[in-house]
Short mmCIF file of C-alpha atoms in Angstrom, two decimals:
data_model
loop_
_atom_site.label_atom_id
_atom_site.label_comp_id
_atom_site.label_asym_id
_atom_site.label_seq_id
_atom_site.Cartn_x
_atom_site.Cartn_y
_atom_site.Cartn_z
CA MET N 1 -3.45 2.48 -12.09
CA ALA N 2 -6.78 0.23 -12.52
CA GLU N 3 -6.49 0.62 -16.35
CA GLU N 4 -2.97 -0.15 -16.50
CA GLN N 5 -3.81 -3.33 -14.21
CA HIS N 6 -6.46 -4.40 -16.45
CA ASN N 7 -4.49 -4.13 -19.64
CA LEU N 8 -1.76 -6.03 -18.10
CA GLU N 9 -4.13 -8.92 -17.10
CA THR N 10 -5.59 -8.77 -20.58
CA ALA N 11 -2.34 -9.18 -21.78
CA ILE N 12 -1.10 -11.87 -19.63
CA LYS N 13 -4.32 -13.96 -20.60
CA SER N 14 -3.83 -13.42 -24.16
CA PHE N 15 -0.20 -14.16 -23.92
CA SER N 16 -0.57 -17.41 -21.61
CA SER N 17 -3.48 -18.97 -23.98
CA MET N 18 -1.25 -18.78 -27.38
CA GLN N 19 0.53 -21.65 -28.35
CA ILE N 20 3.65 -21.35 -30.18
CA ASP N 21 4.60 -23.76 -33.01
CA ASP N 22 7.75 -24.55 -34.35
CA HIS N 23 7.11 -22.55 -37.44
CA THR N 24 6.15 -19.48 -35.78
CA LYS N 25 9.46 -19.22 -33.89
CA GLN N 26 10.84 -18.56 -37.31
CA ASN N 27 10.84 -14.68 -38.76
CA ILE N 28 8.55 -15.42 -42.02
CA MET N 29 6.81 -12.13 -41.74
CA PRO N 30 8.44 -8.87 -42.73
CA PRO N 31 8.86 -6.50 -39.80
CA PRO N 32 5.95 -3.99 -39.36
CA PRO N 33 6.50 -0.51 -40.23
CA PRO N 34 7.86 1.70 -37.57
CA SER N 35 4.63 3.63 -37.16
CA HIS N 36 2.68 0.35 -36.66
CA ASN N 37 4.38 -0.34 -33.36
CA ALA N 38 6.24 2.76 -32.44
CA SER N 39 5.07 1.75 -28.51
CA ASN N 40 7.55 -1.01 -28.52
CA GLU N 41 4.68 -3.10 -27.76
CA ILE N 42 4.24 -6.95 -28.85
CA ILE N 43 1.76 -6.95 -31.39
CA GLU N 44 -0.80 -10.03 -32.04
CA THR N 45 -1.08 -10.75 -35.73
CA HIS N 46 -2.09 -14.02 -37.54
CA CYS N 47 0.66 -16.48 -39.18
CA ALA N 48 0.83 -16.64 -42.81
CA GLN N 49 1.27 -20.33 -42.95
CA CYS N 50 -1.35 -21.54 -40.49
CA GLY N 51 -3.67 -18.46 -39.94
CA LYS N 52 -3.25 -18.84 -35.85
CA GLU N 53 -2.55 -15.81 -33.62
CA VAL N 54 1.09 -15.04 -33.11
CA LEU N 55 2.76 -12.34 -31.36
CA ILE N 56 5.32 -10.19 -33.19
CA MET N 57 8.13 -8.38 -31.05
CA PRO N 58 8.74 -4.66 -31.88
CA ASN N 59 11.86 -5.65 -34.00
CA GLY N 60 9.36 -8.04 -36.31
CA GLN N 61 10.80 -11.21 -34.94
CA ARG N 62 8.09 -13.78 -33.82
CA CYS N 63 7.84 -13.99 -29.90
CA THR N 64 9.15 -17.04 -28.33
CA GLU N 65 8.00 -18.17 -24.97
CA ASN N 66 10.94 -16.68 -23.35
CA ASP N 67 10.29 -13.39 -25.11
CA ILE N 68 6.77 -13.53 -23.86
CA HIS N 69 7.82 -14.22 -20.24
CA ASN N 70 10.42 -11.58 -20.81
CA TYR N 71 7.94 -9.16 -21.81
CA ILE N 72 5.29 -10.12 -18.99
CA ASN N 73 7.99 -9.53 -16.54
CA GLN N 74 8.99 -6.10 -18.18
CA LYS N 75 5.58 -5.19 -17.72
CA THR N 76 4.61 -6.48 -14.31
CA LEU N 77 7.88 -5.70 -12.44
CA PRO N 78 7.26 -2.17 -12.21
CA VAL N 79 3.47 -2.72 -10.89
CA MET N 80 4.88 -5.40 -8.33
CA GLN N 81 7.21 -3.07 -7.05
CA GLU N 82 4.61 -0.28 -6.80
CA LEU N 83 2.14 -2.65 -5.22
CA GLU N 84 5.15 -3.91 -2.66
CA ARG N 85 5.83 -0.02 -2.15
CA LEU N 86 2.26 0.73 -1.23
CA LYS N 87 1.92 -2.76 0.82
CA ASN N 88 4.91 -1.24 2.77
CA GLU N 89 3.83 2.30 3.09
CA ASN N 90 0.23 0.78 4.35
CA ARG N 91 2.00 -1.59 6.87
CA MET N 92 3.84 1.62 8.16
CA LEU N 93 0.63 3.51 8.25
CA ARG N 94 -1.14 0.80 10.35
CA ASP N 95 2.14 0.41 12.76
CA SER N 96 1.77 4.36 13.24
CA ALA N 97 -1.97 3.91 13.87
CA THR N 98 -1.29 1.32 16.39
CA THR N 99 1.35 3.36 18.19
CA PHE N 100 -1.12 6.43 18.13
CA GLN N 101 -3.87 4.46 19.59
CA GLN N 102 -1.52 3.14 22.23
CA GLN N 103 -0.47 6.56 23.00
CA CYS N 104 -4.03 7.82 23.25
CA ALA N 105 -4.97 5.02 25.78
CA GLU N 106 -1.77 5.95 27.58
CA LEU N 107 -3.03 9.58 27.65
CA THR N 108 -6.40 8.65 28.70
CA GLN N 109 -5.04 6.75 32.00
CA ARG N 110 -2.80 9.65 32.66
CA ASN N 111 -5.71 11.86 32.43
CA GLN N 112 -7.86 9.67 34.80
CA GLN N 113 -4.98 9.53 37.34
CA ILE N 114 -4.53 13.62 37.21
CA ALA N 115 -8.39 13.71 37.82
CA GLN N 116 -8.14 11.12 40.92
CA LEU N 117 -4.96 13.38 42.14
CA GLN N 118 -6.83 16.70 41.59
CA GLU N 119 -9.90 14.95 43.76
CA GLN N 120 -7.44 14.13 46.17
CA LEU N 121 -6.12 17.26 46.32
CA LYS N 122 -9.68 19.09 46.78
CA ALA N 123 -10.23 16.59 49.50
CA ALA N 124 -6.97 17.61 51.38
CA GLU N 125 -7.51 21.27 50.70
CA TYR N 126 -10.90 20.83 52.22
CA LYS N 127 -9.53 19.09 55.33
CA ASN N 128 -6.56 22.00 55.49
CA TYR N 129 -9.37 24.51 55.53
CA ALA N 130 -11.26 22.57 58.13
CA LEU N 131 -8.46 22.02 60.42
CA THR N 132 -7.18 26.02 60.10
CA VAL N 133 -10.82 27.01 60.94
CA HIS N 134 -10.86 24.79 64.09
CA LEU N 135 -7.23 26.00 65.10
CA SER N 136 -8.31 29.77 64.50
CA GLU N 137 -11.27 29.22 67.11
CA PHE N 138 -9.10 27.04 69.53
CA ASN N 139 -6.45 29.59 69.62
CA LYS N 140 -8.69 32.52 70.12
CA PRO N 141 -8.24 34.13 73.55
CA SER N 142 -11.12 33.29 75.67
CA LEU N 143 -13.35 35.86 77.71
CA CYS N 144 -13.93 34.26 80.83
#
């Protein structure tokens, strides 16, 4: 992915820096052999008339500015879509993490409430035991 991004950035810089003259819009060079450009990529070459770098389409035609923009869009669109998908996934994970943190905070608060109620229950059980002992002594028959 990083190599594709680097290649894409290099191609964009290369294409953006090239100037297209009127005579480079014409097809004055023969198309390259199929094996030369089997990848359907735009290739860089030099103009036979002026020696400037020019771009040739896979079909052998010289690239126009519109061809270059279309080519760049064709190459960048999948990368941009993947980037957007990853951003959405990241956003969903962040939202899930936030929800998880909120649930953890609520659980911690409930655990504290449970601990307080358990302490109150222990205190009530102790009072109940103490009263039971007191009542049992009070209800004993007296020996007098």
